[in-house]
PDB file of C-alpha atoms in Angstrom:
ATOM      1  CA  MET A  15     127.733 180.585 144.816  1.00 74.00           C
ATOM      2  CA  ASN A  16     128.970 180.048 141.296  1.00 85.00           C
ATOM      3  CA  PRO A  17     127.182 181.823 138.489  1.00 91.00           C
ATOM      4  CA  ILE A  18     124.992 179.888 136.060  1.00 95.00           C
ATOM      5  CA  ASN A  19     126.782 179.743 132.677  1.00 97.00           C
ATOM      6  CA  ILE A  20     124.919 180.898 129.595  1.00 97.00           C
ATOM      7  CA  VAL A  21     125.615 180.656 125.854  1.00 97.00           C
ATOM      8  CA  ILE A  22     123.740 182.887 123.422  1.00 97.00           C
ATOM      9  CA  VAL A  23     123.057 181.662 119.914  1.00 97.00           C
ATOM     10  CA  ASP A  24     121.689 184.316 117.564  1.00 96.00           C
ATOM     11  CA  ASP A  25     122.715 185.445 114.069  1.00 95.00           C
ATOM     12  CA  HIS A  26     121.668 189.079 114.509  1.00 94.00           C
ATOM     13  CA  LEU A  27     124.766 190.823 115.757  1.00 93.00           C
ATOM     14  CA  LEU A  28     123.311 193.849 117.304  1.00 94.00           C
ATOM     15  CA  PHE A  29     120.615 191.941 119.160  1.00 94.00           C
ATOM     16  CA  SER A  30     123.002 189.190 120.438  1.00 95.00           C
ATOM     17  CA  GLN A  31     125.488 191.790 121.662  1.00 94.00           C
ATOM     18  CA  ALA A  32     122.674 193.715 123.453  1.00 95.00           C
ATOM     19  CA  LEU A  33     121.461 190.427 124.880  1.00 96.00           C
ATOM     20  CA  ASN A  34     124.950 189.619 126.097  1.00 96.00           C
ATOM     21  CA  GLY A  35     125.102 192.948 127.916  1.00 95.00           C
ATOM     22  CA  LEU A  36     121.734 192.410 129.497  1.00 95.00           C
ATOM     23  CA  VAL A  37     122.301 188.890 130.699  1.00 96.00           C
ATOM     24  CA  SER A  38     125.780 189.698 131.919  1.00 95.00           C
ATOM     25  CA  ASN A  39     124.212 192.287 134.255  1.00 95.00           C
ATOM     26  CA  PHE A  40     122.139 189.641 135.894  1.00 94.00           C
ATOM     27  CA  GLU A  41     124.269 188.666 138.929  1.00 91.00           C
ATOM     28  CA  GLU A  42     123.285 185.014 138.917  1.00 93.00           C
ATOM     29  CA  PHE A  43     124.427 184.488 135.340  1.00 96.00           C
ATOM     30  CA  ASN A  44     127.671 184.420 133.329  1.00 96.00           C
ATOM     31  CA  VAL A  45     127.748 184.540 129.500  1.00 96.00           C
ATOM     32  CA  LEU A  46     130.440 182.148 128.217  1.00 97.00           C
ATOM     33  CA  ALA A  47     130.049 182.844 124.528  1.00 96.00           C
ATOM     34  CA  VAL A  48     127.931 184.511 121.828  1.00 97.00           C
ATOM     35  CA  LEU A  49     127.561 182.347 118.757  1.00 97.00           C
ATOM     36  CA  ASN A  50     126.012 182.965 115.319  1.00 96.00           C
ATOM     37  CA  ASN A  51     124.269 179.640 114.591  1.00 97.00           C
ATOM     38  CA  GLY A  52     123.710 176.091 115.595  1.00 96.00           C
ATOM     39  CA  LYS A  53     126.865 174.776 113.956  1.00 97.00           C
ATOM     40  CA  GLU A  54     129.018 177.156 115.931  1.00 97.00           C
ATOM     41  CA  LEU A  55     127.227 175.873 119.111  1.00 97.00           C
ATOM     42  CA  VAL A  56     127.889 172.263 118.214  1.00 97.00           C
ATOM     43  CA  ASP A  57     131.576 173.041 117.561  1.00 97.00           C
ATOM     44  CA  TYR A  58     131.783 175.028 120.901  1.00 97.00           C
ATOM     45  CA  ILE A  59     130.102 172.267 122.930  1.00 96.00           C
ATOM     46  CA  SER A  60     132.420 169.693 121.266  1.00 94.00           C
ATOM     47  CA  LYS A  61     135.672 171.315 122.179  1.00 93.00           C
ATOM     48  CA  GLU A  62     135.129 173.432 125.321  1.00 91.00           C
ATOM     49  CA  LYS A  63     135.608 172.046 128.890  1.00 89.00           C
ATOM     50  CA  ILE A  64     133.371 174.547 130.601  1.00 92.00           C
ATOM     51  CA  LEU A  65     129.806 174.116 129.174  1.00 95.00           C
ATOM     52  CA  PRO A  66     126.735 176.166 129.797  1.00 96.00           C
ATOM     53  CA  GLU A  67     123.786 175.153 131.914  1.00 96.00           C
ATOM     54  CA  ILE A  68     121.454 177.126 129.643  1.00 97.00           C
ATOM     55  CA  VAL A  69     121.454 178.040 125.989  1.00 97.00           C
ATOM     56  CA  LEU A  70     119.457 181.043 124.805  1.00 97.00           C
ATOM     57  CA  MET A  71     118.555 179.920 121.361  1.00 97.00           C
ATOM     58  CA  ASP A  72     117.281 181.790 118.310  1.00 96.00           C
ATOM     59  CA  ILE A  73     115.345 179.734 115.688  1.00 95.00           C
ATOM     60  CA  GLN A  74     115.784 181.173 112.206  1.00 94.00           C
ATOM     61  CA  MET A  75     119.579 180.935 111.673  1.00 95.00           C
ATOM     62  CA  PRO A  76     121.749 179.938 108.648  1.00 93.00           C
ATOM     63  CA  ILE A  77     123.701 176.719 108.413  1.00 95.00           C
ATOM     64  CA  MET A  78     122.039 175.078 111.430  1.00 96.00           C
ATOM     65  CA  ASN A  79     118.873 176.474 112.845  1.00 97.00           C
ATOM     66  CA  GLY A  80     117.544 176.539 116.392  1.00 96.00           C
ATOM     67  CA  VAL A  81     115.366 173.376 116.038  1.00 95.00           C
ATOM     68  CA  GLU A  82     118.245 171.417 114.590  1.00 97.00           C
ATOM     69  CA  ALA A  83     120.684 172.582 117.306  1.00 97.00           C
ATOM     70  CA  THR A  84     118.230 171.894 120.061  1.00 96.00           C
ATOM     71  CA  ASN A  85     117.719 168.369 118.743  1.00 95.00           C
ATOM     72  CA  TRP A  86     121.442 167.887 118.640  1.00 96.00           C
ATOM     73  CA  LEU A  87     121.779 168.984 122.289  1.00 96.00           C
ATOM     74  CA  LYS A  88     118.964 166.606 123.288  1.00 93.00           C
ATOM     75  CA  GLY A  89     120.821 163.699 121.782  1.00 93.00           C
ATOM     76  CA  ASN A  90     124.337 164.704 122.879  1.00 96.00           C
ATOM     77  CA  LYS A  91     124.174 167.001 125.932  1.00 95.00           C
ATOM     78  CA  PRO A  92     120.654 166.547 127.321  1.00 93.00           C
ATOM     79  CA  GLU A  93     121.681 168.166 130.656  1.00 94.00           C
ATOM     80  CA  ILE A  94     122.019 171.565 128.845  1.00 96.00           C
ATOM     81  CA  LYS A  95     118.707 173.313 128.918  1.00 95.00           C
ATOM     82  CA  VAL A  96     117.509 175.322 125.859  1.00 96.00           C
ATOM     83  CA  LEU A  97     115.465 178.481 126.286  1.00 95.00           C
ATOM     84  CA  ALA A  98     114.208 179.603 122.896  1.00 94.00           C
ATOM     85  CA  LEU A  99     114.203 183.331 122.253  1.00 93.00           C
ATOM     86  CA  SER A 100     112.636 184.299 118.828  1.00 90.00           C
ATOM     87  CA  MET A 101     110.409 186.664 116.956  1.00 89.00           C
ATOM     88  CA  GLU A 102     108.474 183.568 115.718  1.00 83.00           C
ATOM     89  CA  CYS A 103     105.099 183.128 117.312  1.00 79.00           C
ATOM     90  CA  GLU A 104     103.536 180.517 114.861  1.00 81.00           C
ATOM     91  CA  GLU A 105     102.191 177.528 116.747  1.00 78.00           C
ATOM     92  CA  SER A 106     104.084 175.142 114.342  1.00 82.00           C
ATOM     93  CA  THR A 107     107.425 176.834 115.203  1.00 86.00           C
ATOM     94  CA  ILE A 108     106.791 176.738 118.963  1.00 86.00           C
ATOM     95  CA  LEU A 109     105.697 173.093 118.818  1.00 84.00           C
ATOM     96  CA  ALA A 110     108.836 172.257 116.804  1.00 88.00           C
ATOM     97  CA  MET A 111     111.077 173.712 119.432  1.00 90.00           C
ATOM     98  CA  LEU A 112     109.126 171.992 122.241  1.00 86.00           C
ATOM     99  CA  ARG A 113     109.420 168.646 120.404  1.00 85.00           C
ATOM    100  CA  ALA A 114     113.114 169.224 119.924  1.00 90.00           C
ATOM    101  CA  GLY A 115     113.480 169.536 123.639  1.00 89.00           C
ATOM    102  CA  ALA A 116     113.370 173.280 124.497  1.00 91.00           C
ATOM    103  CA  LYS A 117     112.527 173.967 128.083  1.00 89.00           C
ATOM    104  CA  GLY A 118     110.915 177.305 127.384  1.00 88.00           C
ATOM    105  CA  TYR A 119     109.945 179.710 124.652  1.00 90.00           C
ATOM    106  CA  LEU A 120     110.128 183.553 124.796  1.00 90.00           C
ATOM    107  CA  LEU A 121     109.439 186.240 122.257  1.00 88.00           C
ATOM    108  CA  LYS A 122     112.115 188.827 121.788  1.00 90.00           C
ATOM    109  CA  ASP A 123     109.795 191.757 122.698  1.00 88.00           C
ATOM    110  CA  ILE A 124     109.634 190.577 126.353  1.00 87.00           C
ATOM    111  CA  HIS A 125     110.600 192.846 129.298  1.00 89.00           C
ATOM    112  CA  PRO A 126     114.110 192.172 130.616  1.00 91.00           C
ATOM    113  CA  ASN A 127     112.564 191.190 133.964  1.00 92.00           C
ATOM    114  CA  ILE A 128     110.665 188.314 132.340  1.00 90.00           C
ATOM    115  CA  LEU A 129     113.931 187.092 130.761  1.00 92.00           C
ATOM    116  CA  HIS A 130     115.544 187.287 134.135  1.00 94.00           C
ATOM    117  CA  HIS A 131     112.737 185.309 135.753  1.00 91.00           C
ATOM    118  CA  ALA A 132     112.648 182.747 132.900  1.00 91.00           C
ATOM    119  CA  LEU A 133     116.387 182.067 133.217  1.00 94.00           C
ATOM    120  CA  ASN A 134     115.988 181.479 136.993  1.00 92.00           C
ATOM    121  CA  GLN A 135     112.887 179.223 136.464  1.00 88.00           C
ATOM    122  CA  VAL A 136     114.618 177.113 133.838  1.00 90.00           C
ATOM    123  CA  ASN A 137     117.640 176.722 136.087  1.00 90.00           C
ATOM    124  CA  LEU A 138     115.606 175.886 139.183  1.00 87.00           C
ATOM    125  CA  ASN A 139     112.608 173.988 137.799  1.00 81.00           C
ATOM    126  CA  GLY A 140     113.807 172.847 134.382  1.00 82.00           C
ATOM    127  CA  PHE A 141     111.248 174.674 132.373  1.00 82.00           C
ATOM    128  CA  TYR A 142     109.402 178.022 131.852  1.00 81.00           C
ATOM    129  CA  TYR A 143     106.448 178.884 129.623  1.00 69.00           C
ATOM    130  CA  THR A 144     104.861 182.279 129.507  1.00 65.00           C
ATOM    131  CA  ASP A 145     100.982 182.729 129.350  1.00 54.00           C
ATOM    132  CA  ASN A 146     101.116 184.367 125.977  1.00 53.00           C
ATOM    133  CA  ILE A 147     102.951 181.419 124.501  1.00 54.00           C
ATOM    134  CA  THR A 148     100.742 178.693 126.097  1.00 46.00           C
ATOM    135  CA  ASN A 149      97.583 180.687 125.825  1.00 41.00           C
ATOM    136  CA  THR A 150      96.608 180.006 129.432  1.00 33.00           C
ATOM    137  CA  LEU A 151      99.062 177.687 131.056  1.00 35.00           C
ATOM    138  CA  LEU A 152      98.013 174.317 132.353  1.00 36.00           C
ATOM    139  CA  ASN A 153      98.079 173.369 135.944  1.00 37.00           C
ATOM    140  CA  SER A 154     101.169 174.931 137.566  1.00 33.00           C
ATOM    141  CA  ILE A 155     103.622 172.701 139.426  1.00 32.00           C
ATOM    142  CA  HIS A 156     102.900 174.962 142.289  1.00 35.00           C
ATOM    143  CA  LYS A 157      99.316 173.537 142.494  1.00 39.00           C
ATOM    144  CA  PRO A 158      99.746 169.741 143.033  1.00 37.00           C
ATOM    145  CA  GLU A 159      96.387 169.556 144.826  1.00 38.00           C
ATOM    146  CA  LYS A 160      94.656 170.475 141.544  1.00 41.00           C
ATOM    147  CA  LYS A 161      96.610 168.045 139.463  1.00 45.00           C
ATOM    148  CA  LYS A 162      95.461 165.142 141.605  1.00 47.00           C
ATOM    149  CA  ASN A 163      91.834 165.607 140.439  1.00 65.00           C
ATOM    150  CA  ILE A 164      92.668 165.190 136.804  1.00 77.00           C
ATOM    151  CA  THR A 165      91.743 161.776 135.451  1.00 81.00           C
ATOM    152  CA  LEU A 166      92.366 160.939 131.783  1.00 86.00           C
ATOM    153  CA  LYS A 167      90.550 158.152 130.032  1.00 87.00           C
ATOM    154  CA  GLU A 168      92.667 155.753 128.043  1.00 89.00           C
ATOM    155  CA  ARG A 169      91.647 157.263 124.687  1.00 91.00           C
ATOM    156  CA  GLU A 170      92.093 160.774 125.974  1.00 91.00           C
ATOM    157  CA  LEU A 171      95.636 159.840 127.020  1.00 91.00           C
ATOM    158  CA  GLU A 172      96.246 158.227 123.597  1.00 92.00           C
ATOM    159  CA  PHE A 173      95.060 161.461 121.911  1.00 93.00           C
ATOM    160  CA  LEU A 174      97.175 163.611 124.178  1.00 92.00           C
ATOM    161  CA  ILE A 175     100.274 161.648 123.379  1.00 91.00           C
ATOM    162  CA  LEU A 176      99.613 162.026 119.692  1.00 91.00           C
ATOM    163  CA  THR A 177      99.199 165.763 119.947  1.00 91.00           C
ATOM    164  CA  VAL A 178     102.922 165.951 120.713  1.00 87.00           C
ATOM    165  CA  SER A 179     103.645 164.444 117.346  1.00 85.00           C
ATOM    166  CA  GLU A 180     103.780 166.337 114.046  1.00 82.00           C
ATOM    167  CA  LYS A 181     100.422 164.756 112.931  1.00 88.00           C
ATOM    168  CA  THR A 182      97.520 166.979 112.132  1.00 90.00           C
ATOM    169  CA  TYR A 183      94.222 166.428 113.955  1.00 92.00           C
ATOM    170  CA  LYS A 184      92.928 164.738 110.810  1.00 93.00           C
ATOM    171  CA  GLU A 185      95.891 162.297 110.820  1.00 93.00           C
ATOM    172  CA  ILE A 186      95.352 161.762 114.522  1.00 93.00           C
ATOM    173  CA  ALA A 187      91.829 160.752 113.776  1.00 94.00           C
ATOM    174  CA  GLU A 188      93.028 158.168 111.192  1.00 94.00           C
ATOM    175  CA  VAL A 189      95.586 156.728 113.590  1.00 93.00           C
ATOM    176  CA  MET A 190      92.940 156.300 116.242  1.00 93.00           C
ATOM    177  CA  CYS A 191      90.368 155.079 113.770  1.00 93.00           C
ATOM    178  CA  LEU A 192      87.983 157.803 114.857  1.00 93.00           C
ATOM    179  CA  SER A 193      85.992 160.433 113.050  1.00 94.00           C
ATOM    180  CA  PRO A 194      87.306 164.073 112.984  1.00 92.00           C
ATOM    181  CA  LYS A 195      84.245 165.067 115.067  1.00 93.00           C
ATOM    182  CA  THR A 196      85.182 162.555 117.855  1.00 94.00           C
ATOM    183  CA  ILE A 197      88.744 163.851 117.804  1.00 93.00           C
ATOM    184  CA  GLU A 198      87.402 167.405 118.160  1.00 93.00           C
ATOM    185  CA  ASN A 199      85.340 166.232 121.202  1.00 93.00           C
ATOM    186  CA  TYR A 200      88.517 164.726 122.801  1.00 93.00           C
ATOM    187  CA  ARG A 201      90.327 168.014 122.187  1.00 93.00           C
ATOM    188  CA  GLU A 202      87.569 170.103 123.757  1.00 92.00           C
ATOM    189  CA  SER A 203      87.325 167.710 126.705  1.00 91.00           C
ATOM    190  CA  LEU A 204      91.007 167.971 127.355  1.00 92.00           C
ATOM    191  CA  PHE A 205      91.013 171.776 127.003  1.00 90.00           C
ATOM    192  CA  GLU A 206      88.404 171.914 129.728  1.00 88.00           C
ATOM    193  CA  LYS A 207      90.058 169.255 131.972  1.00 88.00           C
ATOM    194  CA  LEU A 208      93.523 170.707 131.707  1.00 87.00           C
ATOM    195  CA  GLU A 209      92.435 174.411 131.626  1.00 83.00           C
ATOM    196  CA  VAL A 210      94.259 175.147 128.351  1.00 83.00           C
ATOM    197  CA  LYS A 211      93.091 176.790 125.165  1.00 81.00           C
ATOM    198  CA  SER A 212      95.461 175.538 122.492  1.00 84.00           C
ATOM    199  CA  ARG A 213      97.397 172.487 121.214  1.00 88.00           C
ATOM    200  CA  ILE A 214     100.597 174.069 122.677  1.00 84.00           C
ATOM    201  CA  GLY A 215      98.961 173.880 126.185  1.00 84.00           C
ATOM    202  CA  LEU A 216      98.232 170.139 125.627  1.00 88.00           C
ATOM    203  CA  VAL A 217     101.819 169.532 124.477  1.00 87.00           C
ATOM    204  CA  ILE A 218     103.256 171.434 127.479  1.00 83.00           C
ATOM    205  CA  TYR A 219     101.049 169.463 129.832  1.00 86.00           C
ATOM    206  CA  ALA A 220     102.224 166.179 128.377  1.00 86.00           C
ATOM    207  CA  ILE A 221     105.879 167.259 128.658  1.00 81.00           C
ATOM    208  CA  LYS A 222     105.593 168.683 132.240  1.00 79.00           C
ATOM    209  CA  GLU A 223     103.685 165.628 133.493  1.00 80.00           C
ATOM    210  CA  LYS A 224     106.212 163.324 131.745  1.00 78.00           C
ATOM    211  CA  ILE A 225     103.401 161.659 129.841  1.00 83.00           C
ATOM    212  CA  VAL A 226     105.769 162.153 126.861  1.00 79.00           C
ATOM    213  CA  ILE A 227     109.575 162.198 127.399  1.00 70.00           C
ATOM    214  CA  LEU A 228     111.307 164.282 124.691  1.00 64.00           C
TER     215      LEU A 228
END
């Protein structure tokens, strides 16, 4: 069985070299390159014949950051999966990476076993999200019987789709011609139905269920 090819993109030299050594020790994976920023990734993808299946992507980088590089991959090489690996835990940053097309989001302080598991899950299932990022993950793909019981009303679905955008809840209320209080009720209803506790959970549900295609 051929190893799964990985490219690491991170501008912190010590961390990227340590990550290279760690991933190289995972028998299923092979590190093709360690790059410093998104521009180097674009150049690498544009000229190399052997491309990675997965890119481990930092976010805050000079010249071309992780969000920009992930957006570029989505438009030019959508078959390459991006797994974000960052110190950033702000909801806005996580949402930006998900909207850009990242298939998972990890914090840099995770245990190596979680990284190993995440790489395998992204390779096999196409995505991986940890509980601490999603703040109670929505229905797992391993529980289809539970998903069948979820019925979304037309306006709930409209609201869910808008949560994936960059609009604030106030702006969503304006688009839907509803009061902020009604929007709050839709949000709380979906939190309960989908068993999530944050906007990130709503966005991930919409992405995983292909309600929104990024």
